[in-house]
C-alpha atoms as a PDB file:
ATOM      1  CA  UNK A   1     -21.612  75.511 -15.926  1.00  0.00           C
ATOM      2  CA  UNK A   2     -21.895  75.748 -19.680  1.00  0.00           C
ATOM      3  CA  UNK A   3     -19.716  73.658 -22.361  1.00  0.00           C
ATOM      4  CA  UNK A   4     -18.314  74.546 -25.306  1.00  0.00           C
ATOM      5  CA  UNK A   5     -19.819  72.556 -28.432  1.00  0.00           C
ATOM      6  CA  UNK A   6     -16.521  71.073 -28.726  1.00  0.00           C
ATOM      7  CA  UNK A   7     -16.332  69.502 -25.447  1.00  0.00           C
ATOM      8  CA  UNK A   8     -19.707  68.318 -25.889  1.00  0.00           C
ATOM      9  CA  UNK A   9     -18.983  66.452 -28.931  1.00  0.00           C
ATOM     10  CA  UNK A  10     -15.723  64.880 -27.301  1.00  0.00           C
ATOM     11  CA  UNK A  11     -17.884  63.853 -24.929  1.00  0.00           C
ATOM     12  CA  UNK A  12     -20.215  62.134 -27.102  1.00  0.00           C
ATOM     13  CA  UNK A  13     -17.243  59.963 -28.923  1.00  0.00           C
ATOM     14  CA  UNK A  14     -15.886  58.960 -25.713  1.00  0.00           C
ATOM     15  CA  UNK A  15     -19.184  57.397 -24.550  1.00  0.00           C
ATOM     16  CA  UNK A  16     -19.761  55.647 -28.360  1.00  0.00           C
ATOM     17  CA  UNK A  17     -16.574  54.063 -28.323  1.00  0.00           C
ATOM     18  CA  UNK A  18     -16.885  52.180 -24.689  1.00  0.00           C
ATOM     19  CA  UNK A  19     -20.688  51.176 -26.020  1.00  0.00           C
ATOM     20  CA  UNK A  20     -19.320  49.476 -28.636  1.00  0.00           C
ATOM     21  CA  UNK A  21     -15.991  47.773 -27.173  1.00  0.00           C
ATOM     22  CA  UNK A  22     -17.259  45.939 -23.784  1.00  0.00           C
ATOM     23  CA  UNK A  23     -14.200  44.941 -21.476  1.00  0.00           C
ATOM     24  CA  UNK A  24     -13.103  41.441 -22.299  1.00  0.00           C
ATOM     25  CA  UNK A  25     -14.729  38.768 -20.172  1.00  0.00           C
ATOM     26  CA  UNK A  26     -12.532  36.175 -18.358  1.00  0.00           C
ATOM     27  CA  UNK A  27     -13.682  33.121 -16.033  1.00  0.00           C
ATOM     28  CA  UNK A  28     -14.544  29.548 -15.708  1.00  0.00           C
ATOM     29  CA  UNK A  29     -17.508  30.263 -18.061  1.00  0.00           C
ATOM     30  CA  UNK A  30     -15.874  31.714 -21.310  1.00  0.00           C
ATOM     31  CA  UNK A  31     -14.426  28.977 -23.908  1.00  0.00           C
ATOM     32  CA  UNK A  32     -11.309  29.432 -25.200  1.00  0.00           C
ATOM     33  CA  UNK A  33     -10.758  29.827 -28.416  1.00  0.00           C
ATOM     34  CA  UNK A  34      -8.682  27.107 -30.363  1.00  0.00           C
ATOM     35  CA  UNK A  35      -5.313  28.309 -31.908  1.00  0.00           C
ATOM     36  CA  UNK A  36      -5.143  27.528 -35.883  1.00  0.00           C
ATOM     37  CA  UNK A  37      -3.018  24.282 -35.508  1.00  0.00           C
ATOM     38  CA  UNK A  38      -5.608  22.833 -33.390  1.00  0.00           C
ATOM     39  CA  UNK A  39      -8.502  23.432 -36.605  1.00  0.00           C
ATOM     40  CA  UNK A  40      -6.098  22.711 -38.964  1.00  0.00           C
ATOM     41  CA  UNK A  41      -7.773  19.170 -41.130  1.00  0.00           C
ATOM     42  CA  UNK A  42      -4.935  16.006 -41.251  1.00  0.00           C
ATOM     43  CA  UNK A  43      -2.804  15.894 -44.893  1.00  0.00           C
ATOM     44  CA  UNK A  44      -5.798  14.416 -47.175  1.00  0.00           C
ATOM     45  CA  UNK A  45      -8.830  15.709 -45.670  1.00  0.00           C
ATOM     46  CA  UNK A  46     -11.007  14.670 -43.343  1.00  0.00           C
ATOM     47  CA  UNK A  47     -11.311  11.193 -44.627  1.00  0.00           C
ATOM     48  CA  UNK A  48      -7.719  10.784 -44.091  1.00  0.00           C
ATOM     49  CA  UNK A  49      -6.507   7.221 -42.164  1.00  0.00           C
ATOM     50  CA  UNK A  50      -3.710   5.195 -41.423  1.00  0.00           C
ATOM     51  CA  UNK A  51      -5.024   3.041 -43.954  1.00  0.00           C
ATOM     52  CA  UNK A  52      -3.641   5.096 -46.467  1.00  0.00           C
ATOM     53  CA  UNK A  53       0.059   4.658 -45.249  1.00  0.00           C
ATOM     54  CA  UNK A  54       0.173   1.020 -44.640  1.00  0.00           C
ATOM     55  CA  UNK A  55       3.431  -0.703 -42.624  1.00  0.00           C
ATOM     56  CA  UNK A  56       6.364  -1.380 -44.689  1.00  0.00           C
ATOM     57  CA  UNK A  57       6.280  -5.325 -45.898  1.00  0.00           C
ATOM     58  CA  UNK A  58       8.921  -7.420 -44.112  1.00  0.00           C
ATOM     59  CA  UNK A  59      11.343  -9.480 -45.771  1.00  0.00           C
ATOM     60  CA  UNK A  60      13.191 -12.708 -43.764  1.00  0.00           C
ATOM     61  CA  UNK A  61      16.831 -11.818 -43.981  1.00  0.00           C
ATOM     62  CA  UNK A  62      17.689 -15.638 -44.088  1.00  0.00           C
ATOM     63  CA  UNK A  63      16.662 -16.219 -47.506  1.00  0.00           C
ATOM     64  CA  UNK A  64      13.075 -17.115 -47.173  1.00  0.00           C
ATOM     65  CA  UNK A  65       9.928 -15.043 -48.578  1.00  0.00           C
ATOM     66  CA  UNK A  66       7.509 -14.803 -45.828  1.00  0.00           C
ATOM     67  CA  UNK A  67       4.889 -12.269 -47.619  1.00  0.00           C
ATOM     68  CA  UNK A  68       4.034 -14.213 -50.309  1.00  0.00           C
ATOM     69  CA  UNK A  69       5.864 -12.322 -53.103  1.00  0.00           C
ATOM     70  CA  UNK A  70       6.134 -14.077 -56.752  1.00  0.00           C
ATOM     71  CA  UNK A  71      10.182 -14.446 -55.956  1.00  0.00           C
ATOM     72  CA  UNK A  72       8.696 -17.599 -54.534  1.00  0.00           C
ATOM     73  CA  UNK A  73       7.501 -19.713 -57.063  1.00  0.00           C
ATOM     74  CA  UNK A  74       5.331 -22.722 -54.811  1.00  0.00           C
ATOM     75  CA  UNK A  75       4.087 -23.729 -58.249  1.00  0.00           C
ATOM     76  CA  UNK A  76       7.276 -25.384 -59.060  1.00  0.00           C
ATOM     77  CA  UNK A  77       7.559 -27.718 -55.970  1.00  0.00           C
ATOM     78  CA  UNK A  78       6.049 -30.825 -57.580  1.00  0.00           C
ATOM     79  CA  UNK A  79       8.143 -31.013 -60.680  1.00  0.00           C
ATOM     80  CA  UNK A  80      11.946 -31.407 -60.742  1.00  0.00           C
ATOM     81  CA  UNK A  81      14.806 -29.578 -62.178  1.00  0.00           C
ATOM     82  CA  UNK A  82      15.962 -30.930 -65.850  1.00  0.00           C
ATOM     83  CA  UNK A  83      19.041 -31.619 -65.671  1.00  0.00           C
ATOM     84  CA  UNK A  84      21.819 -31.444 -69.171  1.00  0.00           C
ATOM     85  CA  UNK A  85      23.160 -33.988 -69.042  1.00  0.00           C
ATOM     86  CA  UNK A  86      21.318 -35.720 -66.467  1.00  0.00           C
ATOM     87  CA  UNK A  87      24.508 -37.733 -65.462  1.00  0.00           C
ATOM     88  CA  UNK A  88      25.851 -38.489 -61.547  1.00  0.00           C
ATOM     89  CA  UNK A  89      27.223 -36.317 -59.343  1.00  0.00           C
ATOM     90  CA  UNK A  90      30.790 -35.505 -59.416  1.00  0.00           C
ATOM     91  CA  UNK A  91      31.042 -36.413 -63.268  1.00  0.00           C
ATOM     92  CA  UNK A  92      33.573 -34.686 -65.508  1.00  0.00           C
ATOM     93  CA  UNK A  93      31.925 -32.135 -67.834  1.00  0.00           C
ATOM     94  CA  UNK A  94      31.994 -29.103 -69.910  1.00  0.00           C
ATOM     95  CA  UNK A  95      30.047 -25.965 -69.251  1.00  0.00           C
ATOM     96  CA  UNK A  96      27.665 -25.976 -72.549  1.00  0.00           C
ATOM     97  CA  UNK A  97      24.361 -24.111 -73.402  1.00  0.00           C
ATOM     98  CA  UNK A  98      21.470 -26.157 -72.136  1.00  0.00           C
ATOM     99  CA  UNK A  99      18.647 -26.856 -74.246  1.00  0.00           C
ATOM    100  CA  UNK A 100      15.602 -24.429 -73.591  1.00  0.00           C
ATOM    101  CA  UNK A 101      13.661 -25.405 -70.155  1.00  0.00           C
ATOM    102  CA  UNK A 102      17.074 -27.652 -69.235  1.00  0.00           C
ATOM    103  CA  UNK A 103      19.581 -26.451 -66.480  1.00  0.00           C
ATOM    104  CA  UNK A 104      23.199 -26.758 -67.239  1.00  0.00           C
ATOM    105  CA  UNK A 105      24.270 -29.577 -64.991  1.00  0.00           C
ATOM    106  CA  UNK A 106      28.127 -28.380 -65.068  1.00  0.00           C
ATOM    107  CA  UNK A 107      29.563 -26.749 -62.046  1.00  0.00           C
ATOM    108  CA  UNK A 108      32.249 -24.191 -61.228  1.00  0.00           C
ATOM    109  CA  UNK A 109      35.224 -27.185 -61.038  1.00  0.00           C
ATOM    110  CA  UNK A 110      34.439 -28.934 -64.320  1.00  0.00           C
ATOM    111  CA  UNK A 111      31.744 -31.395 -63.214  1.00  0.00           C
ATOM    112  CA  UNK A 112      28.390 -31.733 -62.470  1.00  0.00           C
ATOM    113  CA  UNK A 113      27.636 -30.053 -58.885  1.00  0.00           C
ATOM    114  CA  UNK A 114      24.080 -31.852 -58.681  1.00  0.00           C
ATOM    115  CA  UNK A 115      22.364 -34.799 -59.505  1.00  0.00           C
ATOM    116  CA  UNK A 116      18.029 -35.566 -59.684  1.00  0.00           C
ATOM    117  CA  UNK A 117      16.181 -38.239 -59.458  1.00  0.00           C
ATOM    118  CA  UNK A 118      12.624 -38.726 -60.105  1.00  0.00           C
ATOM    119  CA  UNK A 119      11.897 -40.422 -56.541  1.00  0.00           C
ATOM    120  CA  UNK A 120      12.288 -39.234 -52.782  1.00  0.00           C
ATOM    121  CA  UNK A 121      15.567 -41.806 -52.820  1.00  0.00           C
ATOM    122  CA  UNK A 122      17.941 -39.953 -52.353  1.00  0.00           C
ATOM    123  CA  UNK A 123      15.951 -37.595 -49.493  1.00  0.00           C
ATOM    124  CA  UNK A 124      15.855 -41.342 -47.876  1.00  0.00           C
ATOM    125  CA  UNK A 125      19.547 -41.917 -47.924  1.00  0.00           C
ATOM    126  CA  UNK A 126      20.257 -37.973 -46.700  1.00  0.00           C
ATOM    127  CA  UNK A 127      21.462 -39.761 -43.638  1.00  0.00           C
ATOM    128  CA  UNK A 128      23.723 -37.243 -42.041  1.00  0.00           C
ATOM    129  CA  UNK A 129      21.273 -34.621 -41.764  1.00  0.00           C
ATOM    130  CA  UNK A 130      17.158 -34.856 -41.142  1.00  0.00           C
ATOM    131  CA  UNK A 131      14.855 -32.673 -44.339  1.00  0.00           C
ATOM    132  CA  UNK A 132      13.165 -30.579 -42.759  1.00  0.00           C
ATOM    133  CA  UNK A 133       9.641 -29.258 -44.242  1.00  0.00           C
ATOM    134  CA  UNK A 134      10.147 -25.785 -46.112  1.00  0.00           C
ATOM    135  CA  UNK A 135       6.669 -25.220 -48.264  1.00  0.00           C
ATOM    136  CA  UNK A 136       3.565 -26.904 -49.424  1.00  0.00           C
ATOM    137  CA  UNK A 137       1.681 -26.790 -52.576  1.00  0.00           C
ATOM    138  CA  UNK A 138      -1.379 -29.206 -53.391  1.00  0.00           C
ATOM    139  CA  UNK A 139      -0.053 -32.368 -52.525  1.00  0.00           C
ATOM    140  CA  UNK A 140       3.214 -32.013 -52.591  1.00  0.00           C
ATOM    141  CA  UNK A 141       5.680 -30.542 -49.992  1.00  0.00           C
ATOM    142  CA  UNK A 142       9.600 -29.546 -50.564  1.00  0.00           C
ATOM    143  CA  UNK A 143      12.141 -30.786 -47.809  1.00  0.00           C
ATOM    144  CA  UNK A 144      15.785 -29.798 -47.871  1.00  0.00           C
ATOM    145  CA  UNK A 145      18.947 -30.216 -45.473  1.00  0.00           C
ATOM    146  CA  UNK A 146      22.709 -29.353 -45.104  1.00  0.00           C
ATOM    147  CA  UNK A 147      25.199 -31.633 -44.210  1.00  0.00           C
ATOM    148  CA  UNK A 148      28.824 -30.346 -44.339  1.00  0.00           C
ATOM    149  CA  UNK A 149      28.538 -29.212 -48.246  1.00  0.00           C
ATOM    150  CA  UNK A 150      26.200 -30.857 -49.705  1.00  0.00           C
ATOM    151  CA  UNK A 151      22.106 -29.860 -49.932  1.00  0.00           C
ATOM    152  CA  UNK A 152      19.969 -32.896 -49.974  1.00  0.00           C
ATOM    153  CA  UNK A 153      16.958 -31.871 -50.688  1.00  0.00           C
ATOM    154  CA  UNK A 154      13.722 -32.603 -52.992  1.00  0.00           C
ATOM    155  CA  UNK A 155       9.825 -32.430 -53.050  1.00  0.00           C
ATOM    156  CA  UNK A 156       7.260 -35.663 -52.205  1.00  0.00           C
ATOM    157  CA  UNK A 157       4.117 -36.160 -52.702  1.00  0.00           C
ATOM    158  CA  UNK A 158       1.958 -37.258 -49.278  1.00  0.00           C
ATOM    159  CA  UNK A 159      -1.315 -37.625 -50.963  1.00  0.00           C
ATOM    160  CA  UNK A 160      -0.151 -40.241 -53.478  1.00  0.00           C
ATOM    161  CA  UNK A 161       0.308 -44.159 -52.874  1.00  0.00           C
ATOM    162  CA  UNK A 162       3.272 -44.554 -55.080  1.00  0.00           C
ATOM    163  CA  UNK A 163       6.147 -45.397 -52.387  1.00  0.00           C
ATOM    164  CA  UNK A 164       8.597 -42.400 -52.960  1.00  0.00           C
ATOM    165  CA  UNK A 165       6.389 -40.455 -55.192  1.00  0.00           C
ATOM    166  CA  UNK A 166       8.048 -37.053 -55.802  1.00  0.00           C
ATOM    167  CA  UNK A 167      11.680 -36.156 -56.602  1.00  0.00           C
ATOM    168  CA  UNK A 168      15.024 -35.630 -54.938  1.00  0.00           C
ATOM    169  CA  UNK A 169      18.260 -33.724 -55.657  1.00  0.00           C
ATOM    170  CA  UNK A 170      21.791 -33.853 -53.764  1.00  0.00           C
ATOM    171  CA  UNK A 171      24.241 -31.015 -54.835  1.00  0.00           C
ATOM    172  CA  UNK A 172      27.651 -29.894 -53.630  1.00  0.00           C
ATOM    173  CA  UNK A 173      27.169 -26.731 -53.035  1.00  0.00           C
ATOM    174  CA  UNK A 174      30.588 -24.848 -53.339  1.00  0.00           C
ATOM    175  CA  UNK A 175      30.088 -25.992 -56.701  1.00  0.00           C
ATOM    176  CA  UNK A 176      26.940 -24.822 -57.962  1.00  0.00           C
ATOM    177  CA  UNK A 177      26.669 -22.011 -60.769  1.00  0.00           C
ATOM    178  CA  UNK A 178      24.389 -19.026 -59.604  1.00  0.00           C
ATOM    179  CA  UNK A 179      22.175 -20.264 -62.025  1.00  0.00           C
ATOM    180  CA  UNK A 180      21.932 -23.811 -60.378  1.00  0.00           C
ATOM    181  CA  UNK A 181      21.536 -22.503 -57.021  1.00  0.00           C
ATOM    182  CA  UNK A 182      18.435 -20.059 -58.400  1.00  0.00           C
ATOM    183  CA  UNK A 183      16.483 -22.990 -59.782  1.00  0.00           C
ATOM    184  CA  UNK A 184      17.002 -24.977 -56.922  1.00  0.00           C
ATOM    185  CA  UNK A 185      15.502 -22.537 -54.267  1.00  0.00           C
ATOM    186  CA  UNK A 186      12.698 -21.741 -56.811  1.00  0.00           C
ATOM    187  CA  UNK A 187      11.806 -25.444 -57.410  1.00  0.00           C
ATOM    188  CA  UNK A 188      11.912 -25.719 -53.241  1.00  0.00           C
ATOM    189  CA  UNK A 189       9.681 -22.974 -52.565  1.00  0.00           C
ATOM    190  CA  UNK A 190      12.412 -20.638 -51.466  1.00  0.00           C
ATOM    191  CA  UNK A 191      13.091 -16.773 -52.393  1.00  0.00           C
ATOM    192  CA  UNK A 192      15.046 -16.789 -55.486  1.00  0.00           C
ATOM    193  CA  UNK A 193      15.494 -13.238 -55.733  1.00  0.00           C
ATOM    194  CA  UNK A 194      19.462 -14.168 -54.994  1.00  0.00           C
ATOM    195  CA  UNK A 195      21.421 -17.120 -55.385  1.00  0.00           C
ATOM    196  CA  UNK A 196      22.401 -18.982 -52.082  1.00  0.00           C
ATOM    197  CA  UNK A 197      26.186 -19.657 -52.250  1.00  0.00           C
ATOM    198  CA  UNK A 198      27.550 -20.935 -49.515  1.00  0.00           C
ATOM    199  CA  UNK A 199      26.388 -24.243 -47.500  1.00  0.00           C
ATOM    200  CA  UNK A 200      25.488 -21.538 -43.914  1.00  0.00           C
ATOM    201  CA  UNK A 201      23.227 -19.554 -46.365  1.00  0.00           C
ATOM    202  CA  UNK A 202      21.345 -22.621 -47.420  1.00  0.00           C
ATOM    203  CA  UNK A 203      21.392 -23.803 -43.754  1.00  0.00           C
ATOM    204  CA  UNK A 204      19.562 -20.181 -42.628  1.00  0.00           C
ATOM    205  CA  UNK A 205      17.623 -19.862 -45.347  1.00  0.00           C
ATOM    206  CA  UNK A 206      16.115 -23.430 -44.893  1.00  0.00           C
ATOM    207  CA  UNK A 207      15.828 -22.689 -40.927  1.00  0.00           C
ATOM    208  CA  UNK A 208      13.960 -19.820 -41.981  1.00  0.00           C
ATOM    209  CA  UNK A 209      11.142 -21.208 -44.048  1.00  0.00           C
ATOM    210  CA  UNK A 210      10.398 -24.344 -41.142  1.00  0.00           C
ATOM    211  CA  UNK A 211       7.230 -23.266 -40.548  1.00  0.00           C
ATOM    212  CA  UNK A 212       6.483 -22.672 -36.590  1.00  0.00           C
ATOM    213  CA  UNK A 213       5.587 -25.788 -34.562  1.00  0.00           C
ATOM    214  CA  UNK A 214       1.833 -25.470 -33.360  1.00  0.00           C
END
């Protein structure tokens, strides 16, 4: 039987196209091919890490800087609050400018709310309540405690042979100015990013910076 030419040349198209598209292959020994989001490079390239995205930093919510941020000022532990006028506790007053690198001695109730001395003494006579350790700095480490509402509190030295080398502070603490309170935790090595006002802040705050018992 004879063909037409057009037959023949269908015939010819039919047999190009099945050369050129073989039947898909499937079985244990084809790989599959991996979608897009499984090529797709991490945000920042290939070099990319967790390094780059480092954990939040972790502030103490009772008062106390635990990642070594400049709110803490350890520098001032060995040296004591000035005090205008450097009077006793409890003593009538008048809120007045202090000089510059002095602290305003008057409280909130028109007398002094603290009182300094240039020895541990009056860390000795805390009685009612035990200082416990909050920081360190060269040789000289602050100590602070709460009974009812007053801090007793202060800095000593443990390298030096002077007896009661250091300096101590009692305060009542209802009373203190914002301002007091601020130069107080900086001089003990606590956060002073906020004032502590009340005597349970103090008492976290200072449970917060005991360092852990080995």
């Amino acid at each position: 039987m004879k063909f037409g030419p057009a037959v023949l040349g269908l015939g010819l198209l039919v047999a190009a196209c099945g050369a050129a598209s073989p039947p898909a292959q499937t079985g244990p020994d084809v790989a599959a091919v991996p979608s897009a989001s499984q090529t797709a490079e991490p945000a920042g390239g290939a070099g990319a890490s967790s390094l780059e995205n480092p954990p939040a930093r972790v502030v103490d919510p009772g008062g106390a800087n635990t990642n070594g941020s400049a709110k803490a000022d350890l520098n001032a532990i060995g040296s004591a609050p000035v005090l205008h006028p450097s009077v006793k506790l409890e003593t009538a007053c008048v809120p007045e400018p202090a000089p510059t690198g002095q602290l305003d001695a008057c409280g909130t109730r028109g007398r002094t709310s603290l009182e300094v001395n240039g020895s541990t003494s009056m860390l000795a006579k805390s009685g009612d309540c035990e200082p416990q350790t909050l920081a360190r700095q060269g040789m000289y480490a602050s100590l602070a405690c709460v009974h009812d509402d007053f801090l007793h509190a202060g800095s000593e030295c443990f390298a030096c042979r002077m007896l009661g080398a250091g300096w101590s502070v009692r305060a009542r603490i209802p009373e203190l100015t914002a301002a007091q309170s601020v130069e107080l935790q900086r001089h003990l090595g606590l956060d002073a990013s906020r004032p502590l006002t009340s005597a349970a802040a103090w008492k976290r705050a200072i449970e917060a910076a005991k360092p852990a018992q080995p």
